[in-house]
Structure formats: C-alpha cells, structure tokens
Tab-separated table of C-alpha atoms and ligand atoms in Angstrom:
chain	number	residue	atom	x	y	z
A	20	MET	CA	62.177	86.055	69.161
A	21	LYS	CA	65.308	88.199	68.955
A	22	LEU	CA	68.588	87.460	70.712
A	23	THR	CA	68.831	91.115	71.645
A	24	ASP	CA	65.604	90.747	73.667
A	25	LEU	CA	67.127	88.175	76.031
A	26	LYS	CA	67.413	89.353	79.619
A	27	ILE	CA	70.778	87.569	79.857
A	28	PRO	CA	72.665	86.875	76.602
A	29	ILE	CA	73.663	83.329	77.556
A	30	LEU	CA	72.511	80.366	75.475
A	31	GLN	CA	72.737	76.808	76.745
A	32	ALA	CA	74.208	74.675	73.955
A	33	PRO	CA	72.099	71.791	72.688
A	34	MET	CA	73.780	68.650	74.018
A	35	GLY	CA	72.648	65.298	72.667
A	36	GLY	CA	72.091	62.860	75.545
A	37	ILE	CA	72.863	65.483	78.201
A	38	ASP	CA	70.354	68.321	77.868
A	39	CYS	CA	66.791	67.860	79.084
A	40	ILE	CA	63.585	69.776	79.693
A	41	GLU	CA	64.573	70.624	83.300
A	42	LEU	CA	67.904	72.120	82.200
A	43	ALA	CA	66.456	74.092	79.289
A	44	ALA	CA	63.589	75.404	81.450
A	45	ALA	CA	66.006	76.443	84.215
A	46	VAL	CA	68.211	78.383	81.791
A	47	SER	CA	65.284	80.098	80.059
A	48	ASN	CA	63.514	80.914	83.315
A	49	ALA	CA	66.755	82.430	84.620
A	50	GLY	CA	66.779	84.866	81.683
A	51	GLY	CA	69.071	82.986	79.293
A	52	MET	CA	68.004	80.674	76.486
A	53	GLY	CA	67.791	76.928	77.010
A	54	SER	CA	67.798	74.342	74.262
A	55	LEU	CA	67.161	70.737	73.339
A	56	ALA	CA	69.087	68.609	70.841
A	57	MET	CA	66.479	67.023	68.561
A	58	THR	CA	68.590	65.303	65.897
A	59	TRP	CA	68.009	61.815	67.254
A	60	THR	CA	64.449	62.320	68.574
A	61	GLU	CA	61.450	60.897	66.722
A	62	PRO	CA	58.725	63.381	65.617
A	63	VAL	CA	56.040	62.503	68.164
A	64	ALA	CA	58.498	62.677	71.061
A	65	ALA	CA	60.062	65.888	69.684
A	66	ALA	CA	56.713	67.696	69.473
A	67	GLU	CA	55.814	66.470	72.939
A	68	MET	CA	59.115	67.761	74.359
A	69	VAL	CA	58.567	71.201	72.842
A	70	LEU	CA	55.097	71.352	74.393
A	71	ARG	CA	56.375	70.116	77.772
A	72	LEU	CA	59.117	72.734	77.770
A	73	LYS	CA	56.633	75.458	76.797
A	74	ALA	CA	54.548	74.442	79.812
A	75	LYS	CA	57.592	75.051	82.042
A	76	THR	CA	58.696	78.414	80.677
A	77	ASN	CA	57.229	81.458	78.989
A	78	SER	CA	60.697	82.518	77.870
A	79	PRO	CA	62.308	81.631	74.548
A	80	PHE	CA	64.269	78.443	73.915
A	81	PHE	CA	65.483	76.648	70.800
A	82	VAL	CA	65.904	73.167	69.419
A	83	ASN	CA	68.851	71.971	67.356
A	84	PHE	CA	69.353	69.680	64.389
A	85	VAL	CA	72.769	68.364	63.380
A	86	ILE	CA	72.061	68.209	59.679
A	87	SER	CA	74.615	65.498	58.952
A	88	TYR	CA	71.545	63.405	59.819
A	89	PRO	CA	68.082	63.637	58.225
A	90	PRO	CA	66.120	66.200	60.285
A	91	VAL	CA	63.232	63.790	60.830
A	92	SER	CA	61.502	65.912	63.458
A	93	PHE	CA	61.878	69.288	61.776
A	94	ASP	CA	58.231	69.586	60.728
A	95	ALA	CA	57.051	68.253	64.089
A	96	VAL	CA	58.818	71.013	66.065
A	97	ILE	CA	57.567	73.644	63.629
A	98	GLU	CA	54.023	72.352	64.083
A	99	ALA	CA	54.568	72.581	67.843
A	100	ASP	CA	55.503	76.235	67.268
A	101	VAL	CA	58.994	76.052	68.738
A	102	PRO	CA	60.356	79.570	69.489
A	103	ALA	CA	63.624	79.100	67.539
A	104	ILE	CA	65.750	76.496	65.765
A	105	THR	CA	69.483	76.077	65.243
A	106	LEU	CA	71.240	73.984	62.618
A	107	SER	CA	74.784	72.695	62.869
A	108	TRP	CA	77.199	70.683	60.754
A	109	GLY	CA	76.042	71.993	57.406
A	110	GLN	CA	73.961	74.444	55.456
A	111	ASN	CA	70.378	73.962	54.318
A	112	PRO	CA	68.553	77.052	52.953
A	113	GLU	CA	65.413	75.012	52.391
A	114	LEU	CA	65.091	74.248	56.130
A	115	ILE	CA	65.647	77.917	56.980
A	116	GLU	CA	62.931	78.881	54.546
A	117	ARG	CA	60.499	76.295	55.951
A	118	ALA	CA	60.990	77.693	59.478
A	119	HIS	CA	60.700	81.295	58.273
A	120	ARG	CA	57.378	80.530	56.586
A	121	ARG	CA	56.067	79.887	60.115
A	122	GLY	CA	57.856	82.937	61.565
A	123	ILE	CA	60.439	80.840	63.424
A	124	PRO	CA	63.988	82.280	63.520
A	125	VAL	CA	66.931	80.040	62.672
A	126	GLY	CA	70.527	80.220	63.876
A	127	VAL	CA	73.333	78.326	62.165
A	128	GLN	CA	76.449	77.114	63.982
A	129	VAL	CA	79.543	77.482	61.805
A	130	GLY	CA	83.229	76.669	62.099
A	131	THR	CA	84.545	78.882	59.274
A	132	VAL	CA	84.035	82.409	57.983
A	133	GLU	CA	82.897	80.941	54.668
A	134	GLY	CA	80.255	78.941	56.550
A	135	ALA	CA	79.061	82.157	58.194
A	136	ARG	CA	78.839	83.929	54.845
A	137	ILE	CA	76.766	81.110	53.339
A	138	ALA	CA	74.492	80.909	56.393
A	139	ILE	CA	73.809	84.654	56.248
A	140	ASP	CA	73.168	84.513	52.482
A	141	ASP	CA	70.767	81.623	53.171
A	142	GLY	CA	68.792	83.836	55.554
A	143	ALA	CA	70.100	82.755	58.984
A	144	ASP	CA	68.811	85.053	61.715
A	145	PHE	CA	71.987	84.597	63.765
A	146	VAL	CA	75.245	82.713	63.393
A	147	ILE	CA	77.015	80.801	66.123
A	148	CYS	CA	80.806	80.851	65.773
A	149	GLN	CA	82.161	77.641	67.231
A	150	GLY	CA	85.879	77.710	68.066
A	151	ILE	CA	88.123	74.651	68.178
A	152	GLU	CA	88.147	75.017	71.980
A	153	ALA	CA	84.589	73.623	72.107
A	154	GLY	CA	83.427	70.465	73.826
A	155	GLY	CA	81.359	67.896	71.953
A	156	HIS	CA	81.604	67.535	68.185
A	157	VAL	CA	83.712	70.335	66.781
A	158	GLN	CA	83.015	71.769	63.333
A	159	SER	CA	85.790	74.307	63.686
A	160	THR	CA	89.510	74.087	63.038
A	161	THR	CA	89.968	77.748	64.044
A	162	THR	CA	90.305	79.391	67.444
A	163	LEU	CA	87.199	81.224	68.624
A	164	GLU	CA	89.165	84.485	68.730
A	165	THR	CA	90.096	84.286	65.035
A	166	LEU	CA	86.716	83.065	63.830
A	167	LEU	CA	84.751	85.595	65.868
A	168	ARG	CA	86.901	88.438	64.538
A	169	GLN	CA	86.507	87.261	60.939
A	170	VAL	CA	82.737	86.834	61.239
A	171	VAL	CA	82.205	90.162	63.027
A	172	GLU	CA	84.328	91.814	60.316
A	173	LEU	CA	81.894	90.522	57.687
A	174	GLY	CA	79.716	93.360	59.032
A	175	ARG	CA	76.534	91.761	57.751
A	176	ASN	CA	74.282	93.017	60.514
A	177	VAL	CA	73.360	89.559	61.785
A	178	PRO	CA	73.820	88.820	65.496
A	179	VAL	CA	76.858	86.658	66.200
A	180	VAL	CA	76.996	84.161	69.068
A	181	ALA	CA	80.373	82.996	70.413
A	182	ALA	CA	80.854	79.357	71.464
A	183	GLY	CA	83.729	77.150	72.520
A	184	GLY	CA	85.826	76.940	75.649
A	185	MET	CA	83.955	79.631	77.583
A	186	ALA	CA	82.836	78.965	81.127
A	187	ASP	CA	82.919	82.107	83.279
A	188	GLY	CA	81.967	85.774	83.408
A	189	ALA	CA	85.362	86.921	82.122
A	190	ASP	CA	84.907	84.769	79.001
A	191	ILE	CA	81.463	86.248	78.380
A	192	ARG	CA	82.762	89.759	78.830
A	193	TRP	CA	85.625	89.031	76.433
A	194	ALA	CA	83.257	87.683	73.738
A	195	ILE	CA	80.840	90.611	74.015
A	196	GLY	CA	83.813	92.976	73.856
A	197	LYS	CA	84.844	91.321	70.593
A	198	GLY	CA	81.434	91.962	69.043
A	199	ALA	CA	79.355	88.925	70.055
A	200	THR	CA	75.687	89.593	70.833
A	201	ALA	CA	75.520	86.496	73.053
A	202	VAL	CA	77.504	83.444	74.079
A	203	MET	CA	76.611	79.755	73.972
A	204	LEU	CA	78.033	77.463	76.665
A	205	GLY	CA	77.942	73.673	76.613
A	206	THR	CA	80.454	72.099	79.004
A	207	ARG	CA	79.629	74.630	81.744
A	208	PHE	CA	76.024	73.344	81.663
A	209	VAL	CA	77.040	69.649	81.685
A	210	ALA	CA	78.240	70.318	85.240
A	211	THR	CA	74.895	71.509	86.593
A	212	GLN	CA	72.347	69.842	88.847
A	213	GLU	CA	69.789	69.633	86.062
A	214	SER	CA	71.919	68.046	83.313
A	215	ARG	CA	71.437	64.367	82.570
A	216	ALA	CA	75.197	63.662	82.742
A	217	HIS	CA	76.390	60.851	85.017
A	218	PRO	CA	77.596	62.229	88.394
A	219	LEU	CA	81.121	60.868	87.717
A	220	TYR	CA	81.217	62.733	84.385
A	221	LYS	CA	80.160	65.985	86.105
A	222	GLU	CA	82.808	65.412	88.769
A	223	ALA	CA	85.454	64.692	86.123
A	224	ILE	CA	84.729	68.084	84.528
A	225	VAL	CA	85.111	69.810	87.887
A	226	ASN	CA	88.424	68.014	88.496
A	227	SER	CA	89.979	68.544	85.060
A	228	THR	CA	91.753	71.301	83.161
A	229	GLY	CA	91.880	72.011	79.439
A	230	ALA	CA	95.070	69.925	79.279
A	231	ASP	CA	92.987	66.901	80.248
A	232	THR	CA	90.930	67.221	77.032
A	233	SER	CA	91.759	66.032	73.524
A	234	TYR	CA	90.507	67.043	70.095
A	235	THR	CA	90.226	63.624	68.477
A	236	LEU	CA	88.471	61.174	66.150
A	237	CYS	CA	88.531	58.384	68.746
A	238	PHE	CA	84.833	58.040	69.678
A	239	ASP	CA	83.268	57.555	66.273
A	240	GLY	CA	80.778	54.743	66.911
A	241	GLY	CA	77.608	56.136	65.355
A	242	TRP	CA	79.117	59.300	63.841
A	243	PRO	CA	82.321	58.636	61.867
A	244	TYR	CA	84.808	61.272	60.627
A	245	ALA	CA	83.529	64.005	62.958
A	246	ALA	CA	86.152	65.516	65.271
A	247	HIS	CA	85.209	65.960	68.899
A	248	ARG	CA	86.729	67.208	72.142
A	249	VAL	CA	86.544	64.889	75.130
A	250	LEU	CA	88.159	64.304	78.505
A	251	ARG	CA	91.130	61.984	78.156
A	252	ASN	CA	90.310	58.543	79.564
A	253	GLU	CA	91.485	54.931	79.377
A	254	THR	CA	89.708	54.248	76.065
A	255	LEU	CA	91.416	57.235	74.419
A	256	ARG	CA	94.841	56.376	75.899
A	257	ARG	CA	94.676	52.756	74.680
A	258	TRP	CA	93.621	53.878	71.192
A	259	GLU	CA	96.462	56.404	71.020
A	260	ALA	CA	98.977	53.841	72.354
A	261	ALA	CA	97.889	51.525	69.508
A	262	GLY	CA	98.658	54.283	66.954
A	263	CYS	CA	95.099	55.622	66.539
A	264	PRO	CA	93.984	52.753	64.278
A	265	PRO	CA	90.820	53.131	62.164
A	266	ASN	CA	87.413	51.702	62.858
A	267	GLY	CA	87.628	47.907	62.623
A	268	SER	CA	91.030	47.510	64.281
A	269	ARG	CA	90.806	49.535	67.473
A	270	PRO	CA	91.697	48.046	70.850
A	271	GLY	CA	88.702	46.640	72.718
A	272	GLU	CA	86.391	47.623	69.907
A	273	GLY	CA	83.648	45.089	70.665
A	274	ASP	CA	83.694	45.756	74.428
A	275	VAL	CA	80.385	46.571	76.028
A	276	VAL	CA	81.548	49.113	78.600
A	277	ALA	CA	78.178	50.230	79.901
A	278	ARG	CA	74.410	49.980	79.494
A	279	ASP	CA	71.830	52.723	79.222
A	280	SER	CA	68.605	52.944	81.249
A	281	SER	CA	66.820	50.520	78.924
A	282	GLY	CA	69.666	48.006	79.215
A	283	THR	CA	70.953	48.731	75.708
A	284	GLU	CA	74.659	48.019	75.286
A	285	MET	CA	77.051	50.961	75.006
A	286	HIS	CA	80.202	50.055	73.120
A	287	ARG	CA	83.639	51.412	73.963
A	288	TYR	CA	83.811	53.844	71.029
A	289	SER	CA	80.155	54.933	71.114
A	290	VAL	CA	79.418	58.644	70.665
A	291	SER	CA	76.879	58.492	73.511
A	292	PRO	CA	78.069	60.157	76.724
A	293	PRO	CA	77.199	58.540	80.081
A	294	GLN	CA	73.943	59.655	81.664
A	295	ALA	CA	72.876	59.495	85.307
A	296	SER	CA	71.048	56.261	84.496
A	297	THR	CA	74.019	54.626	82.701
A	298	THR	CA	75.537	51.629	84.491
A	299	GLY	CA	78.946	50.000	84.036
A	300	GLU	CA	82.366	51.458	83.330
A	301	VAL	CA	81.056	54.969	82.761
A	302	MET	CA	84.525	56.527	82.920
A	303	GLU	CA	85.529	54.541	79.809
A	304	CYS	CA	82.690	56.108	77.791
A	305	CYS	CA	83.243	59.341	75.896
A	306	GLN	CA	82.885	62.448	78.038
A	307	TYR	CA	82.636	65.594	75.947
A	308	ALA	CA	84.330	68.672	77.398
A	309	GLY	CA	85.761	71.922	76.079
A	310	LEU	CA	88.888	73.801	77.091
A	311	GLY	CA	86.806	75.900	79.500
A	312	THR	CA	86.728	72.936	81.860
A	313	SER	CA	89.706	74.545	83.657
A	314	LYS	CA	87.336	77.222	84.964
A	315	ILE	CA	84.552	74.891	86.125
A	316	THR	CA	84.858	74.158	89.831
A	317	ASP	CA	81.315	73.367	90.973
A	318	ILE	CA	78.005	71.745	90.028
A	319	PRO	CA	75.368	74.441	90.680
A	320	SER	CA	71.741	74.602	89.639
A	321	ALA	CA	71.408	76.258	86.223
A	322	ILE	CA	68.829	78.583	87.800
A	323	ASP	CA	71.608	80.066	89.963
A	324	LEU	CA	74.411	79.680	87.436
A	325	VAL	CA	72.971	81.876	84.675
A	326	PRO	CA	72.570	85.057	86.791
A	327	ARG	CA	75.851	84.289	88.560
A	328	LEU	CA	77.772	84.213	85.249
A	329	TRP	CA	76.062	87.403	84.134
A	330	ASN	CA	76.899	89.153	87.425
A	331	GLU	CA	80.532	88.031	87.120
A	332	CYS	CA	80.572	89.517	83.644
A	333	LYS	CA	79.006	92.815	84.717
A	334	ILE	CA	81.155	93.235	87.840
A	335	MET	CA	84.147	93.474	85.542
A	336	GLU	CA	82.739	96.551	83.790
B	19	FMN	C1	77.950	66.988	75.781
B	19	FMN	C2	77.849	67.835	74.549
B	19	FMN	C3	76.943	67.485	73.547
B	19	FMN	C4	76.803	68.300	72.413
B	19	FMN	N1	75.834	67.997	71.482
B	19	FMN	C5	75.598	68.856	70.474
B	19	FMN	C6	74.484	68.666	69.589
B	19	FMN	O1	73.682	67.733	69.733
B	19	FMN	N2	74.310	69.572	68.575
B	19	FMN	C7	75.147	70.639	68.405
B	19	FMN	O2	74.940	71.438	67.491
B	19	FMN	N3	76.200	70.836	69.223
B	19	FMN	C8	76.434	70.001	70.240
B	19	FMN	N4	77.499	70.231	71.096
B	19	FMN	C9	78.422	71.387	70.834
B	19	FMN	C10	77.793	72.700	71.282
B	19	FMN	O3	76.851	73.120	70.317
B	19	FMN	C11	78.796	73.861	71.468
B	19	FMN	O4	79.405	74.200	70.252
B	19	FMN	C12	79.874	73.577	72.501
B	19	FMN	O5	79.352	72.952	73.634
B	19	FMN	C13	80.552	74.884	72.926
B	19	FMN	O6	81.740	74.619	73.597
B	19	FMN	P1	81.861	74.400	75.189
B	19	FMN	O7	81.334	73.017	75.449
B	19	FMN	O8	83.334	74.493	75.405
B	19	FMN	O9	81.073	75.457	75.869
B	19	FMN	C14	77.637	69.446	72.239
B	19	FMN	C15	78.560	69.768	73.257
B	19	FMN	C16	78.669	68.997	74.403
B	19	FMN	C17	79.642	69.415	75.486
C-alpha cells in the first residue's frame, strides 16, 4: 500500500469512540483511506473489526494506536493482515519493525519537526504532520503551516500527510501546494451520516466556528496531561470560571452527566465523546473539534463527501 496509489489523497483520521466500520468503508470505497482507532480495543475484537472492514472494502485502510497506552491489539491486527498502521503520541521503532516484517506500512503522526526526523529514522513509511489547529488530542504546539514547511524541508523522500483544521477543498489544495502528498481530516468526518457521534454533537459542529473551540487540558478523565481541542461547553466554562483547577478539585467532578449504550456512567471530565447511543446531558460531555469547524455546514454521507472535497480541490486548479 502506497499513499501515492490512492485515487483520492484524503485520509479519514482515526477517531476513538467516533469512527466505525461503516465510516471507514465509506471513505475507502469512495477512493480515500478510512481508518479505525484501535488503542482501546481488545485483540479479539480488533482482529474481527479488521476482517469485517476488509469484507466491506477492497481498498486500503489503516488502524491507529496511540502509543501512550500499551498497544495490546498490535499483533492481532498484524495477524489479520491490516493494510496499514499509524502510531501517534510517541515513537516506537520496534513496533514499526514488527509491522514491516509482515510487509505492513506504518505512518507516524508527529507534532514537531524533531518527531518527524525520529519517525523517518525509525523507518516510518509516511509522517502525518498534526498542527495545533486539530480536533481531538493535539500533539502539536505548532501551526500546521509551520510544521508542514519544516517537515517538507527535511527533504527525506517520505510522503508527508497534513492534518489539523482542514475541512474543505481549498484546505486540501493548500496542503498539497505546500508539499503534502495527502491530507487527513478528523472533525469533517465527525459530521457525516456514518460517524458514531451523537446527533447533537454533529449539529454543534455544523453550528460552530473555530472561535467556539478551545485548546485545553479540561477533559482529562482517563488521559491526563494531554492537550485537546474541543467545542466550548458548560463543563469547560465552569472549569475556566473556577480558575482551571487540577484533577481532584474541579467543579462538578463526580457528576455523572451521561451513560453509554451499556449503561456505564460517563463522568463530566471523561475523555469519551458522546455517541449516538449516549443518553443524558450529552452537550456537557467533551466534543472534540478542530478549527476547521468554521467550514463545516452539513452532515453528508462520507461516500459523497470524499469525491465532493476532491472536486472542490480540483476545480480550483
Ligand atoms: C473525535 C476525534 C477523535 C480522535 N481520536 C484520535 C485517536 O484515537 N488517535 C489519533 O491518533 N488521533 C485522534 N484524533 C486526532 C486526529 O488524528 C487528527 O490529528 C485530527 O482529527 C486532525 O484535525 P481535524 O480534526 O481538525 O481534522 C481524533 C480527532 C477527533 C476529532
């Protein structure tokens, strides 16, 4: 699998709790590259998901591991012969080597030029530059423009993927013009028919602008000290009004604001975003979104969205 072989150079970002087989299959079948976040999935389920996705598409897709956590399902997805893997939040040459032994390419998401250099030295087949504009957990403290320029200037002959704050054809055209081989969009795909996001979360993305997002440490229940970009909501406002106190003394910390499909409690500061099956005060849960939310005005099917974005990009040529 080579990024340059993609019919449409658009990757769907792995999105814990939000991506799903239907979304990944739609993106891949449309000519882009879908993905599944596997960090928090047990091995048997992970292998099964890879096989189920393979049954729905003959086109390439990838799975992702946030390596701040033990990659418990890494061997399982390799055994299932996943087409590609990405790593984020760290470097691990041993994992890259294990995938390469089975002929599986590995991309590494980075937030610094030093991270890109290490990833390439470790054998990464592509690097994903994540700018601070990104939705979800944000490794970067640099704008995408600066990071992309620095990584392209490394001139190491490894495809570079641009991510963070992009949501329309003009963004894609801009990134390719700056030397990116492909782009990776997250927030744009939250607001699609196929995503597992709660309908109110999708609607909130459509109705918000970049100014309605914050880069914060607020929602750290389950993943402390990792910055993230979310839509501003009541939980965030109350925490800020209290002076952004640390874990243990935050307002409403013990509140159960919602429940997931199995009835499990979701606490106010949980890192889990609300899914279609979540019940309760879903708007008080964290809702990841990047600065590109300004340009998202609808909730299409990903099958239509991928070629539409590509056409928008090409029309500008
Ligand atoms: C809801 C959501 C969940 C995410 N989960 C993950 C994840 O599990 N692993 C990961 O590497 N990145 C994750 N990200 C970050 C993406 O990899 C990507 O960098 C980001 O979505 C790009 O910015 P954009 O959302 O502005 O397009 C997530 C992003 C969002 C919006």
